[in-house]
Coordinates of C-alpha atoms (C1' of nucleotides) in Angstrom, one line a residue:
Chain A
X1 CA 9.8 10.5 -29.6
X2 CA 12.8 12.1 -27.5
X3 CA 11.7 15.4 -27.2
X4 CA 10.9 16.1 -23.4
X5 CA 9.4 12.9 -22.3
X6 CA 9.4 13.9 -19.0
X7 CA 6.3 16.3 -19.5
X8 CA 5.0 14.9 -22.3
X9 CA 4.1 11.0 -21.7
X10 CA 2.1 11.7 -18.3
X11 CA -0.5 14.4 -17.6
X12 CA 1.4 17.5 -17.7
X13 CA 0.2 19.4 -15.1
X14 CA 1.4 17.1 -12.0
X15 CA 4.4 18.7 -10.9
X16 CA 7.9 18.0 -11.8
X17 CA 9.1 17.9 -8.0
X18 CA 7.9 13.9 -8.4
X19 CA 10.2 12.1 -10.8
X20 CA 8.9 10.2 -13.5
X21 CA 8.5 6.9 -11.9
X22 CA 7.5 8.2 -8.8
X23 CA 4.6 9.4 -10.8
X24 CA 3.9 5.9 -12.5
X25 CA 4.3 4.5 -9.5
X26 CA 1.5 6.7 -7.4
X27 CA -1.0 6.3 -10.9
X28 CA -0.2 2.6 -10.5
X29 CA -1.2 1.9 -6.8
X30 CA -4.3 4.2 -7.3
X31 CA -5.2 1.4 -9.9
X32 CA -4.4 -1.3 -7.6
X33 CA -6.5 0.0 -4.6
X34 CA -9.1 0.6 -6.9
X35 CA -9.5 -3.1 -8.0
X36 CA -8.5 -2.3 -11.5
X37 CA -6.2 -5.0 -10.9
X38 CA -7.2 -7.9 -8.6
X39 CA -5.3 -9.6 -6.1
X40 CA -2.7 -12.4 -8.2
X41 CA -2.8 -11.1 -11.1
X42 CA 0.7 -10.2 -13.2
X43 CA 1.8 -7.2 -13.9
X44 CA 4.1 -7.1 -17.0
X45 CA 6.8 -4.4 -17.7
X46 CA 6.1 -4.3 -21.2
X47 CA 2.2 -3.8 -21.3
X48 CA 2.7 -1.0 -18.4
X49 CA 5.5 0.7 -20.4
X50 CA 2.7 0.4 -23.4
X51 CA 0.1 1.8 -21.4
X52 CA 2.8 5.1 -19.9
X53 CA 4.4 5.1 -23.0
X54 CA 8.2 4.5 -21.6
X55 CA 10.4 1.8 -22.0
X56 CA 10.7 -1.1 -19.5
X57 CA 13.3 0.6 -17.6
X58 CA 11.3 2.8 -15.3
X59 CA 8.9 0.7 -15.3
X60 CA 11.1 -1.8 -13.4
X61 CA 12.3 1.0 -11.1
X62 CA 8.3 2.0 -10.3
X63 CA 7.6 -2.0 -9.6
X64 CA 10.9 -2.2 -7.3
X65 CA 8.6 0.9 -5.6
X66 CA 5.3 -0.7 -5.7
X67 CA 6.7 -4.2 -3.8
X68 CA 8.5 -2.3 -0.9
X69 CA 5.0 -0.7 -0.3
X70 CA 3.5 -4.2 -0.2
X71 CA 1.1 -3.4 -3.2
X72 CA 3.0 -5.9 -5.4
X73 CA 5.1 -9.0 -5.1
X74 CA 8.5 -9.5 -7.2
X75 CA 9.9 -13.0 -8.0
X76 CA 12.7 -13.0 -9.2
X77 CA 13.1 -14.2 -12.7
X78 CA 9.1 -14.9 -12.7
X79 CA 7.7 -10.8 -12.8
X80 CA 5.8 -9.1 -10.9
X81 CA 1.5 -9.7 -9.1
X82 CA -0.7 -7.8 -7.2
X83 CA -0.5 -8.6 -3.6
X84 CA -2.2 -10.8 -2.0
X85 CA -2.7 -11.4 1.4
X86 CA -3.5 -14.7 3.4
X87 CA -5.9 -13.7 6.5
X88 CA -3.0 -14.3 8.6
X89 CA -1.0 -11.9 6.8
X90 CA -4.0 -9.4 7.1
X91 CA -4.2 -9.8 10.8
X92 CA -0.2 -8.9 10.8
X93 CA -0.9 -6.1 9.3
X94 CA -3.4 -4.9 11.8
X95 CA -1.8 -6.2 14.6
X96 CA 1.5 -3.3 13.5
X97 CA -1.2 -0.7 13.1
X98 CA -2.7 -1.4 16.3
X99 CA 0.2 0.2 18.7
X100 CA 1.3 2.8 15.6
X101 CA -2.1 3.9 15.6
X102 CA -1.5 4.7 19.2
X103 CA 1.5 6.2 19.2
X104 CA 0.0 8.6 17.0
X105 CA -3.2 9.3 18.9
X106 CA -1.4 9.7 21.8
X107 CA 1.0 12.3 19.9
X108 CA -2.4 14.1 18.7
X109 CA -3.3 13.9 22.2
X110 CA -0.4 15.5 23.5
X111 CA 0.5 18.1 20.5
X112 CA 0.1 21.6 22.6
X113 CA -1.1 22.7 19.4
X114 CA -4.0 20.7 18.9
X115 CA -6.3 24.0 19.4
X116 CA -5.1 24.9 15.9
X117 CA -6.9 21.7 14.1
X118 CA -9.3 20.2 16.9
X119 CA -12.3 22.2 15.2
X120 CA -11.7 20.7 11.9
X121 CA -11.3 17.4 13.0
X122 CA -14.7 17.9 15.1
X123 CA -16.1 18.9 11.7
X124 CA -15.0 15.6 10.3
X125 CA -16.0 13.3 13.3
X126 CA -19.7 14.7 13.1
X127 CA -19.9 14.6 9.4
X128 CA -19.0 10.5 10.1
X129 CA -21.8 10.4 13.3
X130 CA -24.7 11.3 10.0
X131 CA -23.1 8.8 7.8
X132 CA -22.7 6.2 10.7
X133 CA -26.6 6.8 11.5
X134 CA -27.6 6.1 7.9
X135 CA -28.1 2.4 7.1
X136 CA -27.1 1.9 3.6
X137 CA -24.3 4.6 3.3
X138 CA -20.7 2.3 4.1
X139 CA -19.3 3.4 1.1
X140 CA -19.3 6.9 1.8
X141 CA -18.5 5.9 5.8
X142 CA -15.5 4.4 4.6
X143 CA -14.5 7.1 2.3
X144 CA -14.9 9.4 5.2
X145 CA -13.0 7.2 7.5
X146 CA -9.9 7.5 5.2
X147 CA -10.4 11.5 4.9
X148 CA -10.4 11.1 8.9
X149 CA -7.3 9.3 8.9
X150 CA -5.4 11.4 5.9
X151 CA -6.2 14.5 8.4
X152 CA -4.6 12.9 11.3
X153 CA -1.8 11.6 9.6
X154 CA -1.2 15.4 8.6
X155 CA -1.2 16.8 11.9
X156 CA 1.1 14.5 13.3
X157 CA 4.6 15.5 13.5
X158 CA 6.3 12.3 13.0
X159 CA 6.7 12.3 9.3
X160 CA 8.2 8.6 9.2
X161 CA 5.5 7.5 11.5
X162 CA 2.9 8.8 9.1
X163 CA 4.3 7.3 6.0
X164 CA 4.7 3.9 7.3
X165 CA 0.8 4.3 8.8
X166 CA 0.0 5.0 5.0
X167 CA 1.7 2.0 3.7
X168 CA 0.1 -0.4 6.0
X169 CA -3.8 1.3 5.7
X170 CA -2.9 1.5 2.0
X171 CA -2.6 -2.6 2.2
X172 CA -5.1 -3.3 4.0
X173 CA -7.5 -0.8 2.4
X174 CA -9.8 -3.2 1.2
X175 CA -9.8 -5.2 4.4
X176 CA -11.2 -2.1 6.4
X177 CA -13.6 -1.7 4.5
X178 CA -14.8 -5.1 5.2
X179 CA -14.8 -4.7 8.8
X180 CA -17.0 -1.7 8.2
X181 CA -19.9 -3.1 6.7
X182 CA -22.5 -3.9 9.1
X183 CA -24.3 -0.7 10.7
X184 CA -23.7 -2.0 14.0
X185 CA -20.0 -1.9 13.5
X186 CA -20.0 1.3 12.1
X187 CA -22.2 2.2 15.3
X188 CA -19.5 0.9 17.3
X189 CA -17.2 2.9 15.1
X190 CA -18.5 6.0 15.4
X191 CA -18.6 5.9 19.4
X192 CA -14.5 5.2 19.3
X193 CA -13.8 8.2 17.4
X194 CA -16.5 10.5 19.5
X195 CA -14.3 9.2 22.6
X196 CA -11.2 9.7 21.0
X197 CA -11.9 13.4 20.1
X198 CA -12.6 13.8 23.9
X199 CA -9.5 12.1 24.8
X200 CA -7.4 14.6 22.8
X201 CA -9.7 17.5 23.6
X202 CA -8.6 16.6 27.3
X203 CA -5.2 16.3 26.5
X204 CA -5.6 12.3 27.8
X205 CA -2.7 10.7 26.0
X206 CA -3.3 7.5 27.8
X207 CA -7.1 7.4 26.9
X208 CA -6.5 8.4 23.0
X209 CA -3.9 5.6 22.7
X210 CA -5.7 2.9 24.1
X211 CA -9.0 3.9 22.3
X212 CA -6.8 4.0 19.1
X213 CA -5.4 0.4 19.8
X214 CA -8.9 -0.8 20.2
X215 CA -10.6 0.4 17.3
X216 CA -7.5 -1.3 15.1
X217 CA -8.2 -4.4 16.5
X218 CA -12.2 -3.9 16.7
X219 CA -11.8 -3.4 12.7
X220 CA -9.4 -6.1 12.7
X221 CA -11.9 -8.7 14.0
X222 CA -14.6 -7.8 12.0
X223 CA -12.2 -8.4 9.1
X224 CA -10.8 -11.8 9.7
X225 CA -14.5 -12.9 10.7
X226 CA -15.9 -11.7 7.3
X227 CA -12.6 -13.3 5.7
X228 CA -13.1 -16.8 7.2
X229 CA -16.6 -17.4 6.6
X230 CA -16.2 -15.7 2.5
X231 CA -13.3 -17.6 1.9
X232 CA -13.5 -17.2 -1.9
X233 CA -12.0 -13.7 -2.2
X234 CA -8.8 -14.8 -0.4
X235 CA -7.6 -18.4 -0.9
X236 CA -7.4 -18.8 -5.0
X237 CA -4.7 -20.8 -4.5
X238 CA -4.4 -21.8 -8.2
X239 CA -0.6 -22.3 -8.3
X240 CA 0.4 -20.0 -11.6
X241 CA -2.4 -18.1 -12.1
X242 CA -3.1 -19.2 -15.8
X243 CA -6.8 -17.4 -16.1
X244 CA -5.7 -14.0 -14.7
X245 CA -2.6 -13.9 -17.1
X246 CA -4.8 -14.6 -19.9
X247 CA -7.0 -11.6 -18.8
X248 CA -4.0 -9.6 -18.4
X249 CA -2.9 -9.9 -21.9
X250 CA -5.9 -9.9 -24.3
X251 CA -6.0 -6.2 -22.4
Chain B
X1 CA 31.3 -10.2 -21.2
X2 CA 27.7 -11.6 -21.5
X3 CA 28.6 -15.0 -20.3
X4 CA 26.1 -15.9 -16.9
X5 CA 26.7 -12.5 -15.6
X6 CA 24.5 -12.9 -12.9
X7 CA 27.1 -15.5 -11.4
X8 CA 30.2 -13.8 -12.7
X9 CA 30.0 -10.4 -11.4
X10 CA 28.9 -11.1 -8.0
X11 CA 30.2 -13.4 -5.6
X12 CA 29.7 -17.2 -6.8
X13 CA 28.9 -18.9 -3.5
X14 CA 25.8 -16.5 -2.6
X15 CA 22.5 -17.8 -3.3
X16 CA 21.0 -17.4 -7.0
X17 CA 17.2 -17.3 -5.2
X18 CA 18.1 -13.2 -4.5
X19 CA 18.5 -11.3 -7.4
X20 CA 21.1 -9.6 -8.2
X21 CA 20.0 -6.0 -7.6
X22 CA 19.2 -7.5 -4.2
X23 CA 22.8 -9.1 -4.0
X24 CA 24.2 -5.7 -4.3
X25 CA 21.7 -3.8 -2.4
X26 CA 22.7 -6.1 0.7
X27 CA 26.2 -5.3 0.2
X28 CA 25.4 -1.5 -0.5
X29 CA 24.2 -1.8 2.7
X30 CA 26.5 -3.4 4.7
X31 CA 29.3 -0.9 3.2
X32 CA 26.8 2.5 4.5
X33 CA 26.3 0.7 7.8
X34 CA 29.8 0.2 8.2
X35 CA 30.7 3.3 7.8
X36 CA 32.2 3.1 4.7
X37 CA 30.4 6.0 3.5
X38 CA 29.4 8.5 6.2
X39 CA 26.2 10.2 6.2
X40 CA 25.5 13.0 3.5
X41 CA 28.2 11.5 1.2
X42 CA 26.8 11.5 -2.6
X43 CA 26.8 7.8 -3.9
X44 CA 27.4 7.7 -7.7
X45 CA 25.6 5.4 -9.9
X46 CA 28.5 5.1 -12.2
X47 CA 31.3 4.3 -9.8
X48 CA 28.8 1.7 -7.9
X49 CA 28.3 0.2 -11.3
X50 CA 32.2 -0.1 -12.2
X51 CA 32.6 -1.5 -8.5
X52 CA 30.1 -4.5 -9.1
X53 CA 31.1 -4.4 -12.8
X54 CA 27.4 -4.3 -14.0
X55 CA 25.8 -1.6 -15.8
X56 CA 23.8 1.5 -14.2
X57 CA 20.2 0.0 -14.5
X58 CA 20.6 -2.5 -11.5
X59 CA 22.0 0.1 -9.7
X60 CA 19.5 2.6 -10.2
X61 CA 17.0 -0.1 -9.0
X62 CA 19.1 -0.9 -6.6
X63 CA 19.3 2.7 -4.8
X64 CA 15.4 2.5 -5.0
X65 CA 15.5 -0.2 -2.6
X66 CA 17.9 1.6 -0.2
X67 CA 16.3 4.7 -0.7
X68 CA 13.3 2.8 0.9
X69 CA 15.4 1.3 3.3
X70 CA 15.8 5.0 4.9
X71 CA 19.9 4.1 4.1
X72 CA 20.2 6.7 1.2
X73 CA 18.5 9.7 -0.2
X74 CA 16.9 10.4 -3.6
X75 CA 16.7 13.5 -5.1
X76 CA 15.3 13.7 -8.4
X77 CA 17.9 15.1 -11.1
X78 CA 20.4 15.4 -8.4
X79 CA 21.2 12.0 -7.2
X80 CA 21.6 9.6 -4.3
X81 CA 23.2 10.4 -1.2
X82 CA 23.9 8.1 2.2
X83 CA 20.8 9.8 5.1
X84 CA 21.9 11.9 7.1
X85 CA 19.6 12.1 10.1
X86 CA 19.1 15.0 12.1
X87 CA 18.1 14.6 15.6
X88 CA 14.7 15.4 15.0
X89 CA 14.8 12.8 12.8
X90 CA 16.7 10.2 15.0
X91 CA 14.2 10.8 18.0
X92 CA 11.3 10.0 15.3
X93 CA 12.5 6.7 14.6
X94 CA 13.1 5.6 18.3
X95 CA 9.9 7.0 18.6
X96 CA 8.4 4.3 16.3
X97 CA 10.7 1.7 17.4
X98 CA 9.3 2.1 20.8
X99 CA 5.5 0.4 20.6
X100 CA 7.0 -2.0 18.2
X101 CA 9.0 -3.3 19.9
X102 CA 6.8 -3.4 22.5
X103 CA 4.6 -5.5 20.4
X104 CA 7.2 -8.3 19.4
X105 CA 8.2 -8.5 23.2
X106 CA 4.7 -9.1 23.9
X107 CA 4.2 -11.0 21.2
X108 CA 6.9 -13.3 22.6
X109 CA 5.9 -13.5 26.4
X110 CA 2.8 -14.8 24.7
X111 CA 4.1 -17.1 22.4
X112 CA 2.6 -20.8 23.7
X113 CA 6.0 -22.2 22.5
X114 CA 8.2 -20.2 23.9
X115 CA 9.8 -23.1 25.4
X116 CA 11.7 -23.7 22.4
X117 CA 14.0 -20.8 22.1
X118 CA 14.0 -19.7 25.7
X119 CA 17.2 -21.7 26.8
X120 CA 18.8 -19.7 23.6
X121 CA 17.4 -16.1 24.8
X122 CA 19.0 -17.0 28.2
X123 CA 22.2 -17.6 27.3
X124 CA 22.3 -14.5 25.1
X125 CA 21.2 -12.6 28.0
X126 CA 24.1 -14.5 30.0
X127 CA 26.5 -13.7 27.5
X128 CA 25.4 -10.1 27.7
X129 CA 25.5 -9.5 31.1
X130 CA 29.5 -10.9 31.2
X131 CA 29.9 -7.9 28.6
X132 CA 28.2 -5.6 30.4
X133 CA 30.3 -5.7 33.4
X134 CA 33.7 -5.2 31.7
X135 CA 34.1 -1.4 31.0
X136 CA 35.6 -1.3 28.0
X137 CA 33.9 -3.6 25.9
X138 CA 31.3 -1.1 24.1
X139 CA 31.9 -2.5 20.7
X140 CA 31.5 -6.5 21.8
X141 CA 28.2 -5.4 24.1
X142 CA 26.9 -3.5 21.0
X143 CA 27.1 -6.5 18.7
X144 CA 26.2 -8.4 21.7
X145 CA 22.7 -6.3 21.6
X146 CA 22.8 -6.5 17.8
X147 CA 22.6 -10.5 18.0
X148 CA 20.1 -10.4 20.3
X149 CA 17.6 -8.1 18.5
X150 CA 18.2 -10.1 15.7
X151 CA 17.5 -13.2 17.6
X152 CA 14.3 -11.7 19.1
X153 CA 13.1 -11.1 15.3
X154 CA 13.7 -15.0 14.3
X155 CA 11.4 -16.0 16.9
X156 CA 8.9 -13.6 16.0
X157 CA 6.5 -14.8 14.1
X158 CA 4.6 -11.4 12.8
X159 CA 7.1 -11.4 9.5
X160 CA 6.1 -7.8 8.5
X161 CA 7.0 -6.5 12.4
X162 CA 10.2 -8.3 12.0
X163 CA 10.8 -6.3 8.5
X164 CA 9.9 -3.0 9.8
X165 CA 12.1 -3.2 12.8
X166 CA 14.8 -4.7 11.4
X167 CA 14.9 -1.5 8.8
X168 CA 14.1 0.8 11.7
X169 CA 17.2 -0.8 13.0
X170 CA 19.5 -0.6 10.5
X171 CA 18.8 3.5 10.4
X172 CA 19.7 3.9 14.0
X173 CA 22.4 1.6 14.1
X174 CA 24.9 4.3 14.7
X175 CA 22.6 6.5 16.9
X176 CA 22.3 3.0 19.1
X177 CA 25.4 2.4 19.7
X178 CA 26.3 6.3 21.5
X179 CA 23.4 5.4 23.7
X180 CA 25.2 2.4 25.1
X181 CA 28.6 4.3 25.3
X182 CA 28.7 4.2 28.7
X183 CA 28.9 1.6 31.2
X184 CA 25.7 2.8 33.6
X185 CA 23.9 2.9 30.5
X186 CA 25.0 -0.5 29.8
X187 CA 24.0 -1.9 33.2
X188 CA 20.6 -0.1 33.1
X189 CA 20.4 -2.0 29.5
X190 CA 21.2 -5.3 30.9
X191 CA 18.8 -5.1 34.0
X192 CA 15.7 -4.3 31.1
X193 CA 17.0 -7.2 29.3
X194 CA 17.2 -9.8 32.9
X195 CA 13.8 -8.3 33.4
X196 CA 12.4 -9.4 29.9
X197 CA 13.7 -13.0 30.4
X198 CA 11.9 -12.7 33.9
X199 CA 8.8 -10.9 32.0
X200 CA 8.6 -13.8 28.8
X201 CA 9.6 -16.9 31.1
X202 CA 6.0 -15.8 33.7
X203 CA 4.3 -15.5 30.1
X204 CA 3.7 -11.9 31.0
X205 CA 2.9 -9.8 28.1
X206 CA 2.3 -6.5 29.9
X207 CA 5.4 -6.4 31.4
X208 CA 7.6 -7.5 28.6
X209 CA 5.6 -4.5 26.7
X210 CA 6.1 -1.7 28.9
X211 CA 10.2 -3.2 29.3
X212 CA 10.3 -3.1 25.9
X213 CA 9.2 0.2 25.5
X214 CA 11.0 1.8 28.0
X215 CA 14.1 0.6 27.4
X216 CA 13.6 1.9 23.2
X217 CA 12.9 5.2 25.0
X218 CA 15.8 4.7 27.4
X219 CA 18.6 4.2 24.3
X220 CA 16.8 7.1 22.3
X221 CA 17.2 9.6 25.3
X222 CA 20.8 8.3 25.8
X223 CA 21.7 8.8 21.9
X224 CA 19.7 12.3 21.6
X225 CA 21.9 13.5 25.0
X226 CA 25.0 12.7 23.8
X227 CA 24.3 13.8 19.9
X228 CA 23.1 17.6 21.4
X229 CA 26.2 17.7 23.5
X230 CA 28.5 16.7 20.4
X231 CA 26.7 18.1 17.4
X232 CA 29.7 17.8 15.4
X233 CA 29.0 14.1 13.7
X234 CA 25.3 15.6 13.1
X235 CA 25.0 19.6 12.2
X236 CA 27.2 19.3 9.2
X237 CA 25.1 21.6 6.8
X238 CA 27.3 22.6 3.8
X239 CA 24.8 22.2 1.5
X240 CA 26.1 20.8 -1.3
X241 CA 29.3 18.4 0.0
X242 CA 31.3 19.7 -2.0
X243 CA 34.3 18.0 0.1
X244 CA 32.9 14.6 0.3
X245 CA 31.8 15.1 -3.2
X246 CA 35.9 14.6 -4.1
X247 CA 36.3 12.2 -2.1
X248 CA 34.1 10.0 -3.6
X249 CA 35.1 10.5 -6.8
X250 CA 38.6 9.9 -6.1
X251 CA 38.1 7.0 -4.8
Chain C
dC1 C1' -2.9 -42.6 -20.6
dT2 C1' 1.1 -40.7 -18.5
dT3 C1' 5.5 -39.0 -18.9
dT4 C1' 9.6 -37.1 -20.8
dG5 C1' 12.0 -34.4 -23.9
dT6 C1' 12.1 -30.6 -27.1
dA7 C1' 10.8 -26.6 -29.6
dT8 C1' 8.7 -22.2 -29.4
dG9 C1' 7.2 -18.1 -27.7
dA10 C1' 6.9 -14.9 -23.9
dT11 C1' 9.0 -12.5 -20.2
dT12 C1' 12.5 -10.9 -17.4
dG13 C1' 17.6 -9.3 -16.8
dT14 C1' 21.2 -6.6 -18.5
dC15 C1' 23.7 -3.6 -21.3
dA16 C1' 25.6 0.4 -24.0
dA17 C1' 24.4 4.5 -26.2
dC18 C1' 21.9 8.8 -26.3
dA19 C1' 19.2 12.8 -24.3
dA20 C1' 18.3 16.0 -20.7
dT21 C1' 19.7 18.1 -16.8
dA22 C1' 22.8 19.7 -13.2
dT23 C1' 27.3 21.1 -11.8
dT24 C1' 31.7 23.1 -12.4
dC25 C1' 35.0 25.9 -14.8
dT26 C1' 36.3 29.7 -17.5
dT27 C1' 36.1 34.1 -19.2
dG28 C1' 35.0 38.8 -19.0
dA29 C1' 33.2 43.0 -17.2
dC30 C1' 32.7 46.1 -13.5
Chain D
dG1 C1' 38.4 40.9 -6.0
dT2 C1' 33.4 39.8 -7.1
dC3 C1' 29.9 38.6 -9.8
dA4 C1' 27.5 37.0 -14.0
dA5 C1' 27.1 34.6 -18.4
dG6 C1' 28.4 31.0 -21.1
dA7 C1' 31.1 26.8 -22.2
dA8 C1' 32.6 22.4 -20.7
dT9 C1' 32.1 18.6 -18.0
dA10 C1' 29.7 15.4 -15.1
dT11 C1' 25.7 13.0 -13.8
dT12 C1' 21.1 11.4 -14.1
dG13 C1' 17.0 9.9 -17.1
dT14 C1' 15.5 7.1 -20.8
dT15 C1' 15.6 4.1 -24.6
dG16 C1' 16.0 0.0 -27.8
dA17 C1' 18.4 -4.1 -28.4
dC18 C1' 20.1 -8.4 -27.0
dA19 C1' 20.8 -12.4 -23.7
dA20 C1' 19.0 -15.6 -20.3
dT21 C1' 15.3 -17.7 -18.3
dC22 C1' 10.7 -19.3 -17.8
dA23 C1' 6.3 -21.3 -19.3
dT24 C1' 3.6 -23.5 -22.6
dA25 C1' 2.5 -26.7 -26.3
dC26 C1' 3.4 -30.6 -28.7
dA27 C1' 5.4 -34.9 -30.1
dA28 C1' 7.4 -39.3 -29.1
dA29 C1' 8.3 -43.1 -26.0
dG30 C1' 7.0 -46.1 -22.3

DNA sequence: CTTTGTATGATTGTCAACAATATTCTTGAC
DNA sequence: GTCAAGAATATTGTTGACAATCATACAAAG
């Protein structure tokens, strides 16, 4: 059991520059973004140090991660659950992402550099007009939205900027893609990222920024509204959350 | 030993609704910002746990949440060790704290019950401007600022913004306080600060923005000039710290 | 029927010991 | 004197066990 656990209880050929838990914790979040957890639910250290085959300890390192990204929520003495988020908590989200999301269009905008990746980010702007056209395609117009938005985030020089960018879109991952379900949003979409790609072609910080600000608060609005008139997937307000630990342990 | 050590090992009058890997992490904290360690200085989890008289598994959770605090670094198999910014790194953050602040300014020119706490911002601002007249009163202006800023976050009511800045903050507390080093930069920072009042009072949330903004970008210009001319507290590059390593551990 | 107290199990919080790795020191050759 | 290899030490990574706390179920009293 104690020979090299580091290599030998997760897939072996991640790389060993990530420690342990910082590889439980990535494997974890992916699960969480994916719905494999739902919103509520507990997370206990034992059955994830069953499932990783470690002991609790990491495990309790990897949660302490997972909160300060916002994908979990610690009480103390009580455990760990998934996030989640009251529309007004969504819509503070977005609100923070608004002006960052500016800050780093405009940086785009203004990076003398930007001949070096304005072609592939052409690419990826006309690959999302096709999707945008088609009518039944938001999964894939989201998907492309967050390969959009990966690509930016790695051409921006601000390293902290991009990391806190990825935390927030990473909580409100599921919220974007509600704003992004009707065609005629996605229309409306599309048309802020053809103008934004002009804005930085140009060199316009000003333009880029603004445009940036506006489409965060275009998606923003498209959430709460879908939020407030399905109320069912965000206002369980069932105190303890007796039915999802149930499910979480016969697992 | 095993009696309550939650109450015992801590101080007994601080609240039991924080943990106590949050206990200590708020004292960690306060000892880095203090100076207590300086920057590049290799915290040991051993000596932190015989400090706090615990074992090493709060501590090692604990450094997890300062490592995500941007207070201390993590290097897998090496170690924690208190950030040590560079100035690339320093103009990145008051590169970030610029638009956000911007938003909670506006947020609070636009605040329908702004009534409530104005009386209080003015006689912050009053207090501030006595300070700001006497020339040798850096220190007392600084904390003067501090209160303020902290102040400005109560009222917010975007909790999330309040974190973020608050932690964007605490990394530049040092790097704030050169930019107000010298009394015309102290004057220019009081005039933003009369204007704001003037800016929230009209309920003017453009104005209070672009204050807001420039005076984040006024304090990061200040710190960056002073921190190139003086690159002594910043360039230190021995890469292992060999010194400071023996002075921790003689401590 | 509701409520209160109590017992029981489940879960988190902490610890001390061990394993694995990194760092420093020593020794020796050149 | 300088460098390299290996030993010794220091430090981090992980674990299993125990203590403290929380939640639930159940019984008894009102």
């Amino acid at each position: 059991m104690t020979f090299s656990p580091r290599t030998l209880s997760l897939k072996d050929n991640e790389p060993l520059t990530r420690s342990l838990v910082e590889q439980m914790a990535l494997r974890l979040s992916d699960r969480i973004l994916e719905g494999h957890y739902h919103p509520g639910q507990r997370i206990f250290e034992q059955t994830i140090a069953d499932e990783f085959q470690v002991s609790r300890g990491p495990v309790r390192e990897c949660l302490r991660l997972l909160e300060k990204d916002g994908l979990i929520t610690l009480v103390a003495r009580h455990g760990a659950q998934v996030t989640k988020l009251s529309i007004e908590e969504v819509k503070e989200i977005f609100d923070i992402r608004a002006p960052l999301n500016g800050l780093r269009d405009r940086m785009l905008a203004e990076d003398p550099q930007r001949e070096l990746w304005l072609p592939e980010l052409k690419k990826i702007v006309a690959e999302l007009s096709l999707l945008a056209c088609s009518t039944q395609s938001a999964d894939r117009y989201v998907a492309c939205v967050a390969k959009l938005n990966h690509q930016l985030g790695v051409w921006v020089s601000n390293q902290r900027l991009k990391n806190i960018l990825a935390s927030l879109a990473r909580q409100t991952r599921r919220y974007s893609q509600l704003g992004l379900s009707t065609p005629a949003r996605r229309q409306q979409s599309i048309q802020h990222w053809q103008k934004m790609v002009e804005a930085i072609e140009k060199g316009d910080g000003d333009t880029a920024q603004s445009i940036a600000c506006q489409r965060v608060y275009d998606s923003r609005d498209a959430a709460i509204h879908i939020l407030q008139n399905q109320p069912a997937s965000a206002s369980n307000d069932s105190p303890t959350e007796i039915k999802q630990d149930l499910e979480a342990r016969e697992a």
